[in-house]
Short mmCIF file of C-alpha atoms in Angstrom, two decimals:
data_model
loop_
_atom_site.label_atom_id
_atom_site.label_comp_id
_atom_site.label_asym_id
_atom_site.label_seq_id
_atom_site.Cartn_x
_atom_site.Cartn_y
_atom_site.Cartn_z
CA MET A 28 -21.88 -32.86 0.02
CA ALA A 29 -19.34 -31.39 2.45
CA THR A 30 -15.92 -32.96 2.78
CA SER A 31 -13.45 -32.96 5.65
CA ASP A 32 -10.46 -33.48 3.35
CA PRO A 33 -8.16 -30.45 3.90
CA ASN A 34 -6.69 -31.03 0.43
CA TYR A 35 -10.06 -30.84 -1.31
CA ALA A 36 -9.49 -28.77 -4.46
CA VAL A 37 -11.71 -26.06 -5.94
CA PRO A 38 -10.19 -25.63 -9.42
CA ALA A 39 -12.13 -22.49 -10.39
CA LEU A 40 -11.17 -20.78 -7.13
CA ASP A 41 -7.54 -21.81 -7.56
CA LYS A 42 -7.52 -20.31 -11.05
CA ALA A 43 -9.01 -17.05 -9.81
CA LEU A 44 -6.52 -16.74 -6.95
CA ASP A 45 -3.58 -17.58 -9.24
CA ILE A 46 -4.67 -14.81 -11.61
CA LEU A 47 -5.11 -12.23 -8.83
CA GLU A 48 -1.73 -13.06 -7.28
CA PHE A 49 0.01 -12.82 -10.66
CA LEU A 50 -1.60 -9.48 -11.54
CA ALA A 51 -0.65 -8.08 -8.13
CA ASP A 52 3.03 -8.49 -9.04
CA GLN A 53 2.80 -6.79 -12.43
CA GLY A 54 3.68 -3.20 -13.20
CA GLY A 55 1.21 -2.91 -16.08
CA GLY A 56 -1.54 -4.63 -17.99
CA VAL A 57 -1.32 -8.28 -19.03
CA GLY A 58 -2.98 -10.03 -21.96
CA GLN A 59 -5.10 -13.16 -21.70
CA GLY A 60 -2.48 -15.36 -23.35
CA GLU A 61 0.31 -14.19 -21.06
CA LEU A 62 -1.95 -14.64 -18.04
CA ALA A 63 -2.79 -18.18 -19.10
CA ASP A 64 0.89 -19.06 -19.52
CA ALA A 65 1.79 -17.52 -16.16
CA VAL A 66 -0.76 -19.58 -14.23
CA GLY A 67 -0.20 -22.77 -16.21
CA ARG A 68 -3.58 -22.82 -17.95
CA THR A 69 -4.88 -22.52 -21.48
CA PRO A 70 -6.49 -19.27 -22.67
CA SER A 71 -9.87 -21.00 -22.82
CA GLN A 72 -9.48 -22.17 -19.21
CA VAL A 73 -8.91 -18.64 -17.89
CA PHE A 74 -11.45 -16.90 -20.14
CA ARG A 75 -14.53 -17.45 -17.98
CA VAL A 76 -12.60 -16.75 -14.78
CA LEU A 77 -11.40 -13.43 -16.20
CA GLN A 78 -14.93 -12.54 -17.23
CA ARG A 79 -16.23 -13.26 -13.75
CA LEU A 80 -13.42 -11.39 -11.98
CA GLU A 81 -14.03 -8.39 -14.22
CA ARG A 82 -17.78 -8.49 -13.64
CA ARG A 83 -17.25 -8.58 -9.86
CA GLY A 84 -14.81 -5.67 -10.00
CA TRP A 85 -11.65 -7.53 -8.93
CA ILE A 86 -9.88 -6.79 -12.21
CA VAL A 87 -10.32 -4.21 -14.97
CA ARG A 88 -9.78 -4.57 -18.70
CA GLU A 89 -8.17 -1.66 -20.50
CA ARG A 90 -9.74 -0.47 -23.71
CA PRO A 91 -8.80 -0.82 -26.51
CA SER A 92 -5.70 -2.87 -25.62
CA GLY A 93 -7.68 -5.61 -23.86
CA LEU A 94 -5.00 -5.91 -21.17
CA TYR A 95 -6.03 -6.89 -17.65
CA LEU A 96 -5.10 -5.01 -14.47
CA LEU A 97 -5.81 -5.62 -10.81
CA SER A 98 -8.44 -3.19 -9.52
CA THR A 99 -8.41 -1.44 -6.14
CA ARG A 100 -11.27 -3.61 -4.85
CA MET A 101 -8.94 -5.68 -2.68
CA LEU A 102 -7.62 -2.53 -1.05
CA ASP A 103 -11.17 -1.26 -0.57
CA LEU A 104 -12.08 -4.55 1.08
CA ALA A 105 -9.08 -4.32 3.41
CA HIS A 106 -10.10 -0.79 4.39
CA ARG A 107 -13.45 -2.14 5.56
CA GLN A 108 -11.65 -3.84 8.44
CA PRO A 109 -12.52 -1.91 11.62
CA ARG A 110 -8.87 -1.85 12.76
CA LEU A 111 -7.60 -0.22 9.56
CA ARG A 112 -10.54 2.15 9.29
CA GLY A 113 -9.97 3.29 12.85
CA LEU A 114 -6.24 3.74 12.35
CA ILE A 115 -6.71 5.82 9.20
CA ALA A 116 -9.41 7.93 10.86
CA LEU A 117 -7.10 8.72 13.79
CA ALA A 118 -4.05 9.43 11.65
CA ILE A 119 -5.38 11.43 8.72
CA GLY A 120 -5.98 14.68 10.64
CA PRO A 121 -2.46 14.90 12.13
CA MET A 122 -1.02 13.83 8.76
CA ARG A 123 -2.80 16.68 6.97
CA SER A 124 -1.59 19.13 9.61
CA LEU A 125 1.94 17.83 9.04
CA THR A 126 1.78 18.40 5.29
CA GLU A 127 0.48 21.93 5.81
CA GLU A 128 3.39 22.65 8.14
CA VAL A 129 6.23 21.19 6.10
CA HIS A 130 4.91 21.46 2.51
CA GLN A 131 5.79 17.82 1.85
CA SER A 132 3.46 14.86 1.33
CA CYS A 133 3.26 12.04 3.86
CA ASN A 134 1.86 8.53 3.93
CA LEU A 135 0.78 5.89 6.42
CA SER A 136 1.88 2.28 5.97
CA VAL A 137 1.45 -1.07 7.72
CA LEU A 138 2.80 -4.59 7.40
CA ASP A 139 0.82 -6.74 5.00
CA ALA A 140 1.83 -10.33 4.25
CA GLY A 141 5.54 -9.67 4.59
CA ARG A 142 5.47 -6.39 2.67
CA VAL A 143 4.93 -2.72 3.48
CA ARG A 144 1.53 -1.49 2.29
CA VAL A 145 0.58 2.20 2.02
CA ILE A 146 -2.95 2.64 3.39
CA ALA A 147 -3.33 6.44 3.50
CA GLN A 148 -1.79 9.50 1.90
CA ALA A 149 -1.88 13.23 2.68
CA GLU A 150 -0.96 15.50 -0.21
CA SER A 151 1.46 18.40 0.02
CA PRO A 152 -0.16 21.82 -0.45
CA ALA A 153 2.85 22.85 -2.55
CA ASP A 154 2.60 22.94 -6.33
CA PHE A 155 5.44 20.44 -6.66
CA GLY A 156 6.33 17.41 -4.57
CA PHE A 157 6.58 13.64 -4.35
CA ARG A 158 3.71 11.32 -3.48
CA VAL A 159 3.18 7.59 -3.00
CA ARG A 160 0.05 5.88 -4.28
CA VAL A 161 -2.34 4.40 -1.72
CA GLY A 162 -2.16 0.64 -2.10
CA ALA A 163 1.49 0.66 -3.19
CA GLU A 164 3.65 -2.00 -1.59
CA PHE A 165 7.36 -2.10 -0.86
CA PRO A 166 9.90 -4.55 0.56
CA LEU A 167 10.70 -4.73 4.26
CA GLU A 168 14.19 -3.36 3.57
CA THR A 169 12.77 0.12 2.98
CA PRO A 170 12.96 2.63 5.87
CA ALA A 171 9.26 2.19 6.69
CA GLY A 172 9.75 -1.58 6.69
CA GLN A 173 12.68 -1.28 9.06
CA VAL A 174 10.65 0.83 11.48
CA LEU A 175 7.72 -1.61 11.33
CA THR A 176 9.87 -4.69 11.92
CA GLU A 177 12.67 -3.36 14.13
CA GLY A 178 11.18 -0.27 15.75
CA ALA A 179 12.81 3.14 15.99
CA PRO A 180 14.88 3.55 19.18
CA LEU A 181 15.38 7.26 18.49
CA GLY A 182 11.70 7.78 17.74
CA TYR A 183 12.41 8.22 14.04
CA LEU A 184 14.48 6.97 11.13
CA ARG A 185 16.13 9.17 8.52
CA GLN A 186 17.49 7.33 5.50
CA ASP A 187 17.98 7.86 1.78
CA ASP A 188 15.35 6.07 -0.27
CA SER A 189 17.03 3.14 -2.03
CA LEU A 190 14.25 2.92 -4.62
CA GLN A 191 14.04 6.60 -5.57
CA PRO A 192 17.25 8.68 -5.86
CA GLY A 193 16.93 12.20 -4.48
CA ILE A 194 14.36 11.23 -1.85
CA THR A 195 15.15 11.05 1.86
CA ASP A 196 12.61 9.06 3.86
CA LEU A 197 11.77 10.53 7.25
CA VAL A 198 9.85 7.88 9.19
CA ALA A 199 8.18 7.88 12.60
CA PRO A 200 6.45 4.87 14.17
CA VAL A 201 2.87 4.71 15.39
CA VAL A 202 3.18 2.74 18.63
CA ASP A 203 0.32 0.99 20.41
CA ALA A 204 -0.16 0.40 24.14
CA SER A 205 2.08 -2.68 24.07
CA GLY A 206 4.97 -0.70 22.58
CA VAL A 207 4.71 -2.29 19.13
CA ALA A 208 5.02 -0.19 15.97
CA ILE A 209 1.71 -0.92 14.23
CA ALA A 210 2.17 1.66 11.47
CA ALA A 211 4.72 4.08 10.07
CA ILE A 212 4.29 7.70 9.02
CA THR A 213 6.70 8.61 6.23
CA VAL A 214 7.56 11.92 4.63
CA PRO A 215 9.42 11.24 1.35
CA TYR A 216 11.40 14.45 1.65
CA ILE A 217 12.53 16.15 -1.53
CA ALA A 218 14.46 19.41 -1.46
CA THR A 219 12.87 21.92 -3.83
CA SER A 220 12.24 25.64 -3.96
CA TYR A 221 8.82 24.83 -2.46
CA SER A 222 10.36 23.27 0.66
CA GLY A 223 9.19 25.46 3.50
CA LEU A 224 11.50 23.99 6.14
CA PRO A 225 14.98 22.44 6.28
CA ILE A 226 15.09 18.68 6.55
CA ALA A 227 15.99 18.74 10.27
CA ALA A 228 12.84 20.71 11.05
CA VAL A 229 10.73 18.37 8.91
CA LEU A 230 12.16 15.39 10.78
CA ARG A 231 11.15 16.95 14.11
CA ALA A 232 7.64 17.54 12.77
CA VAL A 233 7.33 13.94 11.53
CA THR A 234 8.50 12.62 14.90
CA ALA A 235 5.97 14.80 16.73
CA THR A 236 3.19 13.59 14.42
CA GLY A 237 4.13 9.98 15.12
CA ARG A 238 3.86 10.66 18.85
CA THR A 239 0.51 12.41 18.38
CA VAL A 240 -1.03 9.54 16.41
CA SER A 241 0.44 7.00 18.84
CA ALA A 242 -1.26 8.81 21.73
CA LEU A 243 -4.57 8.78 19.85
CA VAL A 244 -4.23 5.04 19.16
CA ARG A 245 -3.53 4.35 22.83
CA GLY A 246 -6.29 6.67 23.98
CA ASP A 247 -3.88 8.75 26.08
#
């Protein structure tokens, strides 16, 4: 029977969501006992939930350690949103052209629940470089986060990466018709013998790519 009580509890769903949220914050696999402690349940209470989440593909269990990890299913589900699919489809071509020009990788990120989420990546054609995993998330204080929350009055932001020494983030906004930065294109620039261009030239190329993708988004 349906209920109109907004506080109506669904214990099994609460357990599943608690587990997914906890795993999302972990840097590696987690055992059943640790998971149970983290979500305030007994191992027997989380056992069936873990089985079901694994069967549905939301989590994976490493063999032979038996540790649980969050799968990429949530990211795959997010990519099924028409808005994100369309944005990635418009951006990926210019991003690949950018990497071919500057011999550095680049990524596309958006705001996601108060964090910066990488939704697309274009690899550098060079034999050596730096890349960011699709699905990775970062705090708003990062250069991409600053561009997404505060904009980029100069059309770009150049700033040392506070999380990775030796990397300089070169970020350009993707701006929609209302003037809002809906995404950020970032080249995590690393100076190596494979670097085809000086950093100033790479920054100009990133800025131009941001303008190109912005024009595609607006339909200019």
